[in-house]
Amino acid sequence: MKYDFSAIEKKWQDRWEQMGTFKATEDYSKPKFYALVEFPYPSGAGMHVGHIKAYSGLEVISRKRRMQGYNVLFPIGFDAYGLPTENYAIKTGIHPRQVTDMNIEKFTSQLKRVGFSFDWDRVVDTTEEGYYKWTQWIFRKMFDEGLVFRATTLVNYCPSCKVVLSNEDSQGGKCDICHSDIVQKSKDVWYLRITEYADKLLQGLEKVDYLPDVKLQQENWIGRSEGAFANFKLSIGGSVSDDHLRIYTTRPDTMFGVTFMVIAPEHPVIEKYRDKITNIDALDAYKEECAKKTEFERTQLVKDKTGVCIEGLRAVNPANGKEIPIYISDYVMMGYGTGAIMAVPAHDDRDYDFAKKFGIDIIEVIKGGNIEEAAYTGDGEMVNSEFLNGIATKKEAIAKMLEFLGEKGVGEKGIQYKMKDWAFNRQRYWGEPIPIVHCEKCGMVGVPYEELPLKLPTMENFAPGEGGESPLAKIDSYVNCKCPKCGGDAKRETDTMPQWAGSSWYFLRYCDPHNTEEFASEEALKYWLPVDWYNGGMEHVTRHLIYSRFWHRFLYDIGKVPVEEPYAKRTAQGLILGPDGVKMSKSRGNVVDPNKVVDEYGADVLRVYILFMGDYASAAPWSESSVKGCKRFLDRVAGLTEMAKGEGATPALESSFHKTIKKVTRDIEEMKFNTAIAAMMSLINEIYEVGTLTKDELGIFARLLCPYAPHLCEEIWEELGNKEICTLSAWPEYDEAKTIDASVEIAMQVCGKFKGTITVPADSSKDDVIAAAKASEKVASAIEGKTVVKEIFVPNKLVNIVVK
RNA sequence: GCGGGCGUGGCGGAAUUGGCAGACGCGCCAGACUUAGAAUCUGGUGGUUUCACCGUGGGGGUUCAAGUCCCUUCGCCCGCACCA
């Protein structure tokens, strides 16, 4: 067969489209398989080889599942709201709507060229009215349930993009979109109360099959810690008051070792007792200095503690009644715990550094370390701690201290999370309008459900305002409206939702994408959920994956989805690096264009190569010559059509075929695509060596390879005279008995040293094999004149004769 | 600093989990075909002082047997980062 890949690929892509081969059916009696890949952001640059890798894994698995008789849902869509499109639109003057449509068209044709088996009837576009209606609807439900609130706080702000960012969007102190430094700014912000779901998100992880790294990163991001709150009374101007400073600690057991307190520079207690503090100027100066520091500067100076002692204000340790100084320092954050800590220099590294620098007492309360040199954070016997003295375990000491604090009414057990509430509004144009109205009389009022979608108005000048206000604020007819509650004059919210909104529930819409009454029917959700297998990038683990689990769990709690967790299984693909071994980037000029590869070698080669290049989960550099190797492989596969004759099995190949079916079947499930392809390469080498195979065997080969190189395999399958297409044919079965060879090669060792191999019948007994080994020349000479101490036998593997 | 991962030929990577290290592919070498090249095919390809010995970052250990387990050390990558 002549392997004219462009003609073959076009032919089969057209045929699949005509036949609707990849449409998930509504036949709910069939077993289902819902495979999900992260839908792309349709950027102007078009598809990247990274996209292909991200989709190829579940592409192969989905194709195999179809052949195994499943009703497969393998959908695709476009996460199209967001800044890159908007910035491009501002630069070029083309409206974001138009930019988005162009990019979606480009992506669609590129994806189709690769032959992905997506169900194109279920495409979602997050910027479509029929879609974002439901994004707004879910937001409104959250608003109704009290999960949406507005607050003026210090937030992450990107001066370059002119938007407020969530914690997730500003990891490492850099803007997720433009990578410039984030500044802290006091702003009016809409929040989603994701912290209320912290425990549920944590517990949900126990029920799902996620890559261990994914699970761990989410756990760390949520950052649950158990500890205690305690109140330290304030001593103002020398006399103890009724007011107190509240702290959070994970080590209440060390409370007798507290020698000072530290509060964040922005802590409100400073304002409250401004006139009682005698060195307020010094405090103000310090606070100002801190505000100027960038995130980067702060992290660079981790070890070098700074701070100022507050004069005129002291605190009383509730454990022993001792008066201690209070410092302000930027190593305590206002955003975590209570913004105030009790400092135990003997048993905390940071407090230790601070105490050393400021010459504060260090009192050991746990034995085991040397506090002259460093803080001791381990376990040990309690000392200098009154009623805790002699206790040997941290757990016990904590319990006792909590009991004491409880009895005195000055403290109790507490739980804290690192995760913060989700800053949810963006002062930008290309996003879902937030469906809220501000009424002077009624406050914040949700736009009525029947008025959704609240449409994003079309406007010409959608650049963000210099003062950081949303572009929508410029449209008076949009802003001015009537209060849905009292009918009086009101103003519409002009901010939009962040990019992550639309992607937080898209997997639900795929189940029933054309529904106009609900985001998806109960029936469809019940059948398709949960997503059986979700594959995506590691970069989304503490962003999209957390957000979408939160939205889904909320919908579960209000009875709108039937399962607690949306994704039963989550895996991640590794990056494709440039040929130079470095991450691909435009500036480095090492980006590989998948279209060129398809032009030159064909989609099947691209697909096979991307899965063959290495472990699916690891990063691997692109290699043009290895692509050629895959082309050679497919050429050889095409060549089999000339060779195939007759029916049944070729005796010399039969066991190899069964072994290969077994290996490929199993490897696909573990995403070990590279070894599955290697096994098929080995088989083809063997076939060429033998020089013949039957048509039945070629059919098996075509079906095994079909998930990887579907176009070529369809062509071969058709040439073999099959009526049904290969994609919908049955996955080959293997016979375990036929995977076992009649004879096996056994390694012979003497004292663990390899001495050669012997061939014996499979499942030979220990005695037989050892006798045969001893009879071999190599072994015989090695053990001659020595005493056999031990004989080790691993069935069908090896013998090891230990001599003295 | 804390958490996780990794280190195997010239390169990408295998190794059914403690049992013949280097599957498969690339590259390279030789040969065939060709005026020549490309493509293709055949054979070879860890190293060395080749009847053998040495080899999975280094050192040590457990074991009949270690890439795999334990200790130690070096190097790289990723995540979080003063989280109380």
mmCIF file of N, CA, C and O in Angstrom, chain A residues 124-192:
data_model
loop_
_atom_site.group_PDB
_atom_site.id
_atom_site.type_symbol
_atom_site.label_atom_id
_atom_site.label_comp_id
_atom_site.label_asym_id
_atom_site.label_seq_id
_atom_site.Cartn_x
_atom_site.Cartn_y
_atom_site.Cartn_z
ATOM 1 N N VAL A 124 -18.264 23.825 23.593
ATOM 2 C CA VAL A 124 -18.735 24.980 24.353
ATOM 3 C C VAL A 124 -17.757 26.132 24.170
ATOM 4 O O VAL A 124 -16.569 25.919 23.957
ATOM 5 N N ASP A 125 -18.314 27.340 24.226
ATOM 6 C CA ASP A 125 -17.505 28.554 24.132
ATOM 7 C C ASP A 125 -17.966 29.406 25.310
ATOM 8 O O ASP A 125 -19.119 29.809 25.386
ATOM 9 N N THR A 126 -17.064 29.651 26.247
ATOM 10 C CA THR A 126 -17.459 30.311 27.503
ATOM 11 C C THR A 126 -17.968 31.731 27.286
ATOM 12 O O THR A 126 -18.578 32.307 28.173
ATOM 13 N N THR A 127 -17.695 32.310 26.090
ATOM 14 C CA THR A 127 -18.110 33.692 25.848
ATOM 15 C C THR A 127 -19.469 33.785 25.164
ATOM 16 O O THR A 127 -19.953 34.867 24.864
ATOM 17 N N GLU A 128 -20.063 32.626 24.905
ATOM 18 C CA GLU A 128 -21.360 32.604 24.251
ATOM 19 C C GLU A 128 -22.461 32.892 25.270
ATOM 20 O O GLU A 128 -22.407 32.394 26.391
ATOM 21 N N GLU A 129 -23.462 33.647 24.867
ATOM 22 C CA GLU A 129 -24.536 34.005 25.799
ATOM 23 C C GLU A 129 -25.195 32.785 26.440
ATOM 24 O O GLU A 129 -25.483 32.765 27.634
ATOM 25 N N GLY A 130 -25.414 31.766 25.593
ATOM 26 C CA GLY A 130 -26.072 30.554 26.085
ATOM 27 C C GLY A 130 -25.238 29.827 27.127
ATOM 28 O O GLY A 130 -25.747 29.007 27.882
ATOM 29 N N TYR A 131 -23.949 30.102 27.132
ATOM 30 C CA TYR A 131 -23.065 29.483 28.125
ATOM 31 C C TYR A 131 -22.935 30.375 29.354
ATOM 32 O O TYR A 131 -23.174 29.943 30.481
ATOM 33 N N TYR A 132 -22.567 31.655 29.117
ATOM 34 C CA TYR A 132 -22.257 32.457 30.307
ATOM 35 C C TYR A 132 -23.506 32.831 31.098
ATOM 36 O O TYR A 132 -23.424 33.244 32.243
ATOM 37 N N LYS A 133 -24.664 32.630 30.474
ATOM 38 C CA LYS A 133 -25.905 32.739 31.237
ATOM 39 C C LYS A 133 -25.819 31.870 32.487
ATOM 40 O O LYS A 133 -26.208 32.275 33.581
ATOM 41 N N TRP A 134 -25.296 30.664 32.288
ATOM 42 C CA TRP A 134 -25.261 29.707 33.411
ATOM 43 C C TRP A 134 -24.087 29.958 34.336
ATOM 44 O O TRP A 134 -24.135 29.620 35.511
ATOM 45 N N THR A 135 -23.028 30.567 33.805
ATOM 46 C CA THR A 135 -21.927 30.971 34.683
ATOM 47 C C THR A 135 -22.465 32.022 35.657
ATOM 48 O O THR A 135 -22.217 31.960 36.866
ATOM 49 N N GLN A 136 -23.243 32.953 35.114
ATOM 50 C CA GLN A 136 -23.851 33.987 35.955
ATOM 51 C C GLN A 136 -24.885 33.378 36.903
ATOM 52 O O GLN A 136 -25.007 33.787 38.061
ATOM 53 N N TRP A 137 -25.579 32.395 36.403
ATOM 54 C CA TRP A 137 -26.623 31.739 37.205
ATOM 55 C C TRP A 137 -26.006 31.081 38.448
ATOM 56 O O TRP A 137 -26.512 31.205 39.548
ATOM 57 N N ILE A 138 -24.877 30.397 38.234
ATOM 58 C CA ILE A 138 -24.223 29.740 39.376
ATOM 59 C C ILE A 138 -23.715 30.794 40.358
ATOM 60 O O ILE A 138 -23.850 30.647 41.577
ATOM 61 N N PHE A 139 -23.150 31.861 39.825
ATOM 62 C CA PHE A 139 -22.692 32.957 40.676
ATOM 63 C C PHE A 139 -23.857 33.507 41.507
ATOM 64 O O PHE A 139 -23.724 33.749 42.704
ATOM 65 N N ARG A 140 -25.002 33.675 40.853
ATOM 66 C CA ARG A 140 -26.182 34.184 41.570
ATOM 67 C C ARG A 140 -26.602 33.244 42.682
ATOM 68 O O ARG A 140 -27.002 33.649 43.771
ATOM 69 N N LYS A 141 -26.514 31.948 42.377
ATOM 70 C CA LYS A 141 -26.859 30.965 43.419
ATOM 71 C C LYS A 141 -25.903 31.119 44.607
ATOM 72 O O LYS A 141 -26.326 31.066 45.760
ATOM 73 N N MET A 142 -24.645 31.305 44.324
ATOM 74 C CA MET A 142 -23.666 31.488 45.390
ATOM 75 C C MET A 142 -23.974 32.756 46.180
ATOM 76 O O MET A 142 -23.836 32.775 47.396
ATOM 77 N N PHE A 143 -24.379 33.787 45.460
ATOM 78 C CA PHE A 143 -24.758 35.046 46.103
ATOM 79 C C PHE A 143 -25.931 34.802 47.053
ATOM 80 O O PHE A 143 -25.928 35.237 48.206
ATOM 81 N N ASP A 144 -26.920 34.055 46.568
ATOM 82 C CA ASP A 144 -28.094 33.732 47.402
ATOM 83 C C ASP A 144 -27.698 32.951 48.649
ATOM 84 O O ASP A 144 -28.303 33.091 49.701
ATOM 85 N N GLU A 145 -26.705 32.112 48.497
ATOM 86 C CA GLU A 145 -26.310 31.242 49.603
ATOM 87 C C GLU A 145 -25.291 31.909 50.517
ATOM 88 O O GLU A 145 -24.715 31.247 51.391
ATOM 89 N N GLY A 146 -25.011 33.168 50.274
ATOM 90 C CA GLY A 146 -24.093 33.892 51.154
ATOM 91 C C GLY A 146 -22.629 33.584 50.921
ATOM 92 O O GLY A 146 -21.792 33.817 51.796
ATOM 93 N N LEU A 147 -22.313 33.062 49.755
ATOM 94 C CA LEU A 147 -20.910 32.743 49.475
ATOM 95 C C LEU A 147 -20.200 33.871 48.736
ATOM 96 O O LEU A 147 -19.025 33.759 48.402
ATOM 97 N N VAL A 148 -20.946 34.953 48.448
ATOM 98 C CA VAL A 148 -20.343 36.086 47.768
ATOM 99 C C VAL A 148 -20.365 37.258 48.733
ATOM 100 O O VAL A 148 -21.391 37.520 49.355
ATOM 101 N N PHE A 149 -19.245 37.918 48.907
ATOM 102 C CA PHE A 149 -19.259 39.116 49.745
ATOM 103 C C PHE A 149 -18.303 40.154 49.182
ATOM 104 O O PHE A 149 -17.466 39.855 48.334
ATOM 105 N N ARG A 150 -18.502 41.368 49.645
ATOM 106 C CA ARG A 150 -17.686 42.462 49.151
ATOM 107 C C ARG A 150 -16.948 43.058 50.335
ATOM 108 O O ARG A 150 -17.505 43.240 51.402
ATOM 109 N N ALA A 151 -15.669 43.333 50.138
ATOM 110 C CA ALA A 151 -14.898 43.899 51.245
ATOM 111 C C ALA A 151 -13.788 44.769 50.707
ATOM 112 O O ALA A 151 -13.305 44.566 49.590
ATOM 113 N N THR A 152 -13.416 45.759 51.488
ATOM 114 C CA THR A 152 -12.271 46.584 51.117
ATOM 115 C C THR A 152 -11.091 46.066 51.901
ATOM 116 O O THR A 152 -11.053 46.152 53.128
ATOM 117 N N THR A 153 -10.166 45.488 51.194
ATOM 118 C CA THR A 153 -8.997 44.925 51.873
ATOM 119 C C THR A 153 -7.764 45.147 51.024
ATOM 120 O O THR A 153 -7.843 45.612 49.896
ATOM 121 N N LEU A 154 -6.655 44.769 51.613
ATOM 122 C CA LEU A 154 -5.394 44.789 50.896
ATOM 123 C C LEU A 154 -5.422 43.617 49.930
ATOM 124 O O LEU A 154 -5.599 42.471 50.336
ATOM 125 N N VAL A 155 -5.288 43.900 48.634
ATOM 126 C CA VAL A 155 -5.357 42.809 47.669
ATOM 127 C C VAL A 155 -4.142 42.815 46.749
ATOM 128 O O VAL A 155 -3.406 43.790 46.663
ATOM 129 N N ASN A 156 -3.974 41.710 46.033
ATOM 130 C CA ASN A 156 -2.931 41.617 45.007
ATOM 131 C C ASN A 156 -3.407 42.411 43.800
ATOM 132 O O ASN A 156 -4.508 42.196 43.312
ATOM 133 N N TYR A 157 -2.550 43.278 43.301
ATOM 134 C CA TYR A 157 -2.942 44.111 42.174
ATOM 135 C C TYR A 157 -1.813 44.113 41.149
ATOM 136 O O TYR A 157 -0.640 44.268 41.502
ATOM 137 N N CYS A 158 -2.178 43.909 39.896
ATOM 138 C CA CYS A 158 -1.166 43.959 38.842
ATOM 139 C C CYS A 158 -1.221 45.336 38.199
ATOM 140 O O CYS A 158 -2.203 45.670 37.536
ATOM 141 N N PRO A 159 -0.173 46.139 38.372
ATOM 142 C CA PRO A 159 -0.197 47.502 37.838
ATOM 143 C C PRO A 159 -0.163 47.501 36.308
ATOM 144 O O PRO A 159 -0.631 48.447 35.677
ATOM 145 N N SER A 160 0.372 46.450 35.726
ATOM 146 C CA SER A 160 0.491 46.400 34.283
ATOM 147 C C SER A 160 -0.850 46.011 33.637
ATOM 148 O O SER A 160 -1.308 46.644 32.697
ATOM 149 N N CYS A 161 -1.494 44.978 34.165
ATOM 150 C CA CYS A 161 -2.787 44.552 33.623
ATOM 151 C C CYS A 161 -3.932 45.392 34.196
ATOM 152 O O CYS A 161 -5.061 45.294 33.726
ATOM 153 N N LYS A 162 -3.641 46.150 35.230
ATOM 154 C CA LYS A 162 -4.642 46.985 35.879
ATOM 155 C C LYS A 162 -5.819 46.175 36.414
ATOM 156 O O LYS A 162 -6.968 46.539 36.225
ATOM 157 N N VAL A 163 -5.498 45.078 37.044
ATOM 158 C CA VAL A 163 -6.562 44.282 37.654
ATOM 159 C C VAL A 163 -6.168 43.763 39.026
ATOM 160 O O VAL A 163 -4.990 43.587 39.327
ATOM 161 N N VAL A 164 -7.217 43.505 39.805
ATOM 162 C CA VAL A 164 -7.055 42.813 41.072
ATOM 163 C C VAL A 164 -6.887 41.331 40.743
ATOM 164 O O VAL A 164 -7.538 40.820 39.843
ATOM 165 N N LEU A 165 -5.992 40.666 41.450
ATOM 166 C CA LEU A 165 -5.781 39.244 41.199
ATOM 167 C C LEU A 165 -6.050 38.449 42.459
ATOM 168 O O LEU A 165 -5.846 38.935 43.572
ATOM 169 N N SER A 166 -6.478 37.211 42.270
ATOM 170 C CA SER A 166 -6.666 36.330 43.414
ATOM 171 C C SER A 166 -5.297 35.840 43.874
ATOM 172 O O SER A 166 -4.301 36.033 43.191
ATOM 173 N N ASN A 167 -5.285 35.196 45.008
ATOM 174 C CA ASN A 167 -4.049 34.592 45.506
ATOM 175 C C ASN A 167 -3.508 33.568 44.529
ATOM 176 O O ASN A 167 -2.319 33.467 44.312
ATOM 177 N N GLU A 168 -4.427 32.803 43.959
ATOM 178 C CA GLU A 168 -4.029 31.765 43.014
ATOM 179 C C GLU A 168 -3.418 32.370 41.753
ATOM 180 O O GLU A 168 -2.576 31.765 41.117
ATOM 181 N N ASP A 169 -3.870 33.578 41.402
ATOM 182 C CA ASP A 169 -3.388 34.229 40.185
ATOM 183 C C ASP A 169 -2.086 34.984 40.392
ATOM 184 O O ASP A 169 -1.544 35.560 39.459
ATOM 185 N N SER A 170 -1.599 35.032 41.620
ATOM 186 C CA SER A 170 -0.397 35.824 41.866
ATOM 187 C C SER A 170 0.629 35.006 42.634
ATOM 188 O O SER A 170 1.310 35.512 43.506
ATOM 189 N N GLN A 171 0.761 33.747 42.268
ATOM 190 C CA GLN A 171 1.698 32.872 42.959
ATOM 191 C C GLN A 171 3.126 33.324 42.686
ATOM 192 O O GLN A 171 3.476 33.685 41.577
ATOM 193 N N GLY A 172 3.911 33.330 43.744
ATOM 194 C CA GLY A 172 5.298 33.764 43.619
ATOM 195 C C GLY A 172 5.445 35.272 43.499
ATOM 196 O O GLY A 172 6.496 35.770 43.130
ATOM 197 N N GLY A 173 4.360 36.001 43.790
ATOM 198 C CA GLY A 173 4.433 37.454 43.735
ATOM 199 C C GLY A 173 4.438 38.015 42.329
ATOM 200 O O GLY A 173 4.725 39.179 42.113
ATOM 201 N N LYS A 174 4.113 37.150 41.343
ATOM 202 C CA LYS A 174 4.109 37.590 39.947
ATOM 203 C C LYS A 174 2.702 37.428 39.371
ATOM 204 O O LYS A 174 1.991 36.483 39.709
ATOM 205 N N CYS A 175 2.363 38.343 38.480
ATOM 206 C CA CYS A 175 1.079 38.255 37.795
ATOM 207 C C CYS A 175 1.078 37.039 36.882
ATOM 208 O O CYS A 175 2.023 36.818 36.132
ATOM 209 N N ASP A 176 0.000 36.271 36.952
ATOM 210 C CA ASP A 176 -0.108 35.044 36.191
ATOM 211 C C ASP A 176 -0.130 35.303 34.682
ATOM 212 O O ASP A 176 0.223 34.455 33.890
ATOM 213 N N ILE A 177 -0.574 36.485 34.298
ATOM 214 C CA ILE A 177 -0.746 36.766 32.872
ATOM 215 C C ILE A 177 0.496 37.439 32.282
ATOM 216 O O ILE A 177 1.032 37.009 31.284
ATOM 217 N N CYS A 178 0.977 38.512 32.946
ATOM 218 C CA CYS A 178 2.076 39.264 32.330
ATOM 219 C C CYS A 178 3.382 39.110 33.102
ATOM 220 O O CYS A 178 4.406 39.642 32.693
ATOM 221 N N HIS A 179 3.360 38.427 34.227
ATOM 222 C CA HIS A 179 4.558 38.138 35.022
ATOM 223 C C HIS A 179 5.240 39.360 35.626
ATOM 224 O O HIS A 179 6.397 39.286 36.027
ATOM 225 N N SER A 180 4.522 40.488 35.685
ATOM 226 C CA SER A 180 5.151 41.612 36.378
ATOM 227 C C SER A 180 4.891 41.492 37.884
ATOM 228 O O SER A 180 4.057 40.713 38.328
ATOM 229 N N ASP A 181 5.629 42.274 38.657
ATOM 230 C CA ASP A 181 5.509 42.207 40.114
ATOM 231 C C ASP A 181 4.136 42.685 40.578
ATOM 232 O O ASP A 181 3.628 43.690 40.115
ATOM 233 N N ILE A 182 3.610 41.940 41.517
ATOM 234 C CA ILE A 182 2.327 42.275 42.107
ATOM 235 C C ILE A 182 2.539 43.300 43.216
ATOM 236 O O ILE A 182 3.529 43.229 43.937
ATOM 237 N N VAL A 183 1.635 44.264 43.323
ATOM 238 C CA VAL A 183 1.697 45.150 44.491
ATOM 239 C C VAL A 183 0.456 44.932 45.348
ATOM 240 O O VAL A 183 -0.561 44.420 44.883
ATOM 241 N N GLN A 184 0.578 45.298 46.616
ATOM 242 C CA GLN A 184 -0.561 45.194 47.519
ATOM 243 C C GLN A 184 -1.290 46.535 47.474
ATOM 244 O O GLN A 184 -0.671 47.583 47.546
ATOM 245 N N LYS A 185 -2.595 46.476 47.326
ATOM 246 C CA LYS A 185 -3.348 47.697 47.192
ATOM 247 C C LYS A 185 -4.673 47.527 47.931
ATOM 248 O O LYS A 185 -5.274 46.457 47.884
ATOM 249 N N SER A 186 -5.097 48.595 48.570
ATOM 250 C CA SER A 186 -6.383 48.524 49.254
ATOM 251 C C SER A 186 -7.489 48.765 48.233
ATOM 252 O O SER A 186 -7.503 49.787 47.554
ATOM 253 N N LYS A 187 -8.371 47.808 48.092
ATOM 254 C CA LYS A 187 -9.403 47.906 47.047
ATOM 255 C C LYS A 187 -10.696 47.274 47.509
ATOM 256 O O LYS A 187 -10.723 46.407 48.370
ATOM 257 N N ASP A 188 -11.751 47.708 46.828
ATOM 258 C CA ASP A 188 -13.071 47.147 47.044
ATOM 259 C C ASP A 188 -13.177 45.892 46.185
ATOM 260 O O ASP A 188 -13.043 45.980 44.973
ATOM 261 N N VAL A 189 -13.366 44.751 46.817
ATOM 262 C CA VAL A 189 -13.258 43.509 46.062
ATOM 263 C C VAL A 189 -14.431 42.569 46.320
ATOM 264 O O VAL A 189 -14.935 42.497 47.435
ATOM 265 N N TRP A 190 -14.875 41.888 45.256
ATOM 266 C CA TRP A 190 -15.849 40.809 45.420
ATOM 267 C C TRP A 190 -15.098 39.537 45.762
ATOM 268 O O TRP A 190 -14.138 39.189 45.089
ATOM 269 N N TYR A 191 -15.576 38.868 46.767
ATOM 270 C CA TYR A 191 -14.943 37.601 47.146
ATOM 271 C C TYR A 191 -15.923 36.452 47.040
ATOM 272 O O TYR A 191 -17.112 36.604 47.331
ATOM 273 N N LEU A 192 -15.400 35.279 46.639
ATOM 274 C CA LEU A 192 -16.162 34.033 46.804
ATOM 275 C C LEU A 192 -15.579 33.348 48.022
ATOM 276 O O LEU A 192 -14.365 33.217 48.148
#
